[in-house]
Amino acid sequence: MTDLDALKYTAEHEWVSLSGTTATVGITDYAAEKLGDVVYVDLPAVGTAVTADEVCGEIESTKSVGELYAPLSGEVVEVNDAVVDDPSQVNAGPFDGGWLIRISVDPAAVERLLDRDAYLALTGGDR
């Protein structure tokens, strides 16, 4: 199980797990629940340069279409093809198998993101 306190978060409801210079990105359980059943994901291709806080993909559910924002600037180095093939994994395991993309980043940039307590305060969530 993922240690949610070890992750960083954005106000746009993405989470980030940093390993070296690679950031794994997904949407939070809060966002997955608000979206409802995810039926389609449109993710940037490997090699795409993404810019922090700009839209880099789309997540479509039975309720609405949400935008995926890049939490950090960098280059997409991996896309979760399992989620592309079966978007319901975003709902089933947003912090585990439902991750979306991996980005090569400057590790120092992660510090500008929210910690778990700040994210919970933003969403009104409880520990």
PDB file of N, CA and C in Angstrom, residues 3-5 19-20 26 31 36 44 46 50-52 57 61 64 67 71 83 89 91 97 99 101 103 111:
ATOM      1  N   ASP A   3       2.275   4.847   0.876  1.00  0.00           N
ATOM      2  CA  ASP A   3       2.308   5.759   2.020  1.00  0.00           C
ATOM      3  C   ASP A   3       1.872   7.137   1.527  1.00  0.00           C
ATOM      4  N   LEU A   4       0.634   7.484   1.803  1.00  0.00           N
ATOM      5  CA  LEU A   4       0.076   8.734   1.281  1.00  0.00           C
ATOM      6  C   LEU A   4       0.777   9.964   1.847  1.00  0.00           C
ATOM      7  N   ASP A   5       1.378   9.837   3.040  1.00  0.00           N
ATOM      8  CA  ASP A   5       2.108  10.955   3.628  1.00  0.00           C
ATOM      9  C   ASP A   5       3.429  11.219   2.905  1.00  0.00           C
ATOM     10  N   SER A  19      11.026   9.461  -7.323  1.00  0.00           N
ATOM     11  CA  SER A  19      12.092   8.474  -7.158  1.00  0.00           C
ATOM     12  C   SER A  19      13.251   8.944  -8.018  1.00  0.00           C
ATOM     13  N   GLY A  20      14.283   9.488  -7.372  1.00  0.00           N
ATOM     14  CA  GLY A  20      15.394  10.068  -8.127  1.00  0.00           C
ATOM     15  C   GLY A  20      14.898  11.286  -8.893  1.00  0.00           C
ATOM     16  N   GLY A  26      -0.474  10.642 -10.646  1.00  0.00           N
ATOM     17  CA  GLY A  26      -1.829  10.122 -10.760  1.00  0.00           C
ATOM     18  C   GLY A  26      -2.805  11.138 -10.216  1.00  0.00           C
ATOM     19  N   ALA A  31     -10.302  13.062  -6.231  1.00  0.00           N
ATOM     20  CA  ALA A  31     -10.638  13.392  -7.620  1.00  0.00           C
ATOM     21  C   ALA A  31     -11.328  12.226  -8.305  1.00  0.00           C
ATOM     22  N   GLY A  36     -16.323  10.084 -10.699  1.00  0.00           N
ATOM     23  CA  GLY A  36     -17.186   8.918 -10.918  1.00  0.00           C
ATOM     24  C   GLY A  36     -16.430   7.890 -11.737  1.00  0.00           C
ATOM     25  N   PRO A  44      -0.445  12.165 -22.413  1.00  0.00           N
ATOM     26  CA  PRO A  44       0.603  12.583 -23.351  1.00  0.00           C
ATOM     27  C   PRO A  44       1.504  11.398 -23.706  1.00  0.00           C
ATOM     28  N   VAL A  46       4.945   9.329 -24.636  1.00  0.00           N
ATOM     29  CA  VAL A  46       6.330   9.314 -24.159  1.00  0.00           C
ATOM     30  C   VAL A  46       7.152  10.263 -25.038  1.00  0.00           C
ATOM     31  N   VAL A  50       6.150  18.473 -20.918  1.00  0.00           N
ATOM     32  CA  VAL A  50       4.990  19.034 -20.230  1.00  0.00           C
ATOM     33  C   VAL A  50       5.456  20.179 -19.350  1.00  0.00           C
ATOM     34  N   THR A  51       4.553  21.115 -19.110  1.00  0.00           N
ATOM     35  CA  THR A  51       4.867  22.298 -18.311  1.00  0.00           C
ATOM     36  C   THR A  51       4.001  22.310 -17.058  1.00  0.00           C
ATOM     37  N   ALA A  52       4.622  22.588 -15.934  1.00  0.00           N
ATOM     38  CA  ALA A  52       3.906  22.620 -14.657  1.00  0.00           C
ATOM     39  C   ALA A  52       2.665  23.497 -14.747  1.00  0.00           C
ATOM     40  N   GLY A  57      -3.429  16.275 -20.351  1.00  0.00           N
ATOM     41  CA  GLY A  57      -4.239  15.111 -20.677  1.00  0.00           C
ATOM     42  C   GLY A  57      -5.679  15.325 -20.276  1.00  0.00           C
ATOM     43  N   SER A  61     -15.184  10.587 -17.545  1.00  0.00           N
ATOM     44  CA  SER A  61     -15.957   9.670 -16.713  1.00  0.00           C
ATOM     45  C   SER A  61     -17.408   9.670 -17.165  1.00  0.00           C
ATOM     46  N   SER A  64     -18.456  13.401 -16.183  1.00  0.00           N
ATOM     47  CA  SER A  64     -17.876  14.598 -16.790  1.00  0.00           C
ATOM     48  C   SER A  64     -16.517  14.298 -17.418  1.00  0.00           C
ATOM     49  N   GLU A  67      -9.632  17.556 -16.668  1.00  0.00           N
ATOM     50  CA  GLU A  67      -8.332  17.779 -17.283  1.00  0.00           C
ATOM     51  C   GLU A  67      -7.237  17.284 -16.348  1.00  0.00           C
ATOM     52  N   PRO A  71       1.893  18.323 -12.853  1.00  0.00           N
ATOM     53  CA  PRO A  71       2.274  18.927 -11.573  1.00  0.00           C
ATOM     54  C   PRO A  71       3.657  19.559 -11.603  1.00  0.00           C
ATOM     55  N   VAL A  83      -3.752   1.516 -17.693  1.00  0.00           N
ATOM     56  CA  VAL A  83      -4.866   2.429 -17.436  1.00  0.00           C
ATOM     57  C   VAL A  83      -5.508   2.871 -18.753  1.00  0.00           C
ATOM     58  N   GLN A  89      -9.166   1.339 -13.690  1.00  0.00           N
ATOM     59  CA  GLN A  89      -8.089   1.211 -12.698  1.00  0.00           C
ATOM     60  C   GLN A  89      -7.835   2.520 -11.955  1.00  0.00           C
ATOM     61  N   ASN A  91     -10.147   4.419 -10.739  1.00  0.00           N
ATOM     62  CA  ASN A  91     -11.052   4.359  -9.589  1.00  0.00           C
ATOM     63  C   ASN A  91     -10.650   3.247  -8.622  1.00  0.00           C
ATOM     64  N   GLY A  97      -2.113   0.971  -8.899  1.00  0.00           N
ATOM     65  CA  GLY A  97      -2.171   0.609 -10.307  1.00  0.00           C
ATOM     66  C   GLY A  97      -2.781   1.672 -11.203  1.00  0.00           C
ATOM     67  N   TRP A  99      -1.912   4.795 -11.474  1.00  0.00           N
ATOM     68  CA  TRP A  99      -1.043   5.929 -11.825  1.00  0.00           C
ATOM     69  C   TRP A  99      -1.158   6.201 -13.321  1.00  0.00           C
ATOM     70  N   ILE A 101       1.151   8.786 -15.504  1.00  0.00           N
ATOM     71  CA  ILE A 101       2.373   9.032 -16.285  1.00  0.00           C
ATOM     72  C   ILE A 101       3.576   9.152 -15.354  1.00  0.00           C
ATOM     73  N   ILE A 103       7.257  11.303 -15.292  1.00  0.00           N
ATOM     74  CA  ILE A 103       7.906  12.471 -15.886  1.00  0.00           C
ATOM     75  C   ILE A 103       9.318  12.592 -15.333  1.00  0.00           C
ATOM     76  N   GLU A 111       9.341  20.377  -4.197  1.00  0.00           N
ATOM     77  CA  GLU A 111       9.130  21.054  -2.917  1.00  0.00           C
ATOM     78  C   GLU A 111       8.025  22.101  -2.963  1.00  0.00           C
TER      79      GLU A 111
END
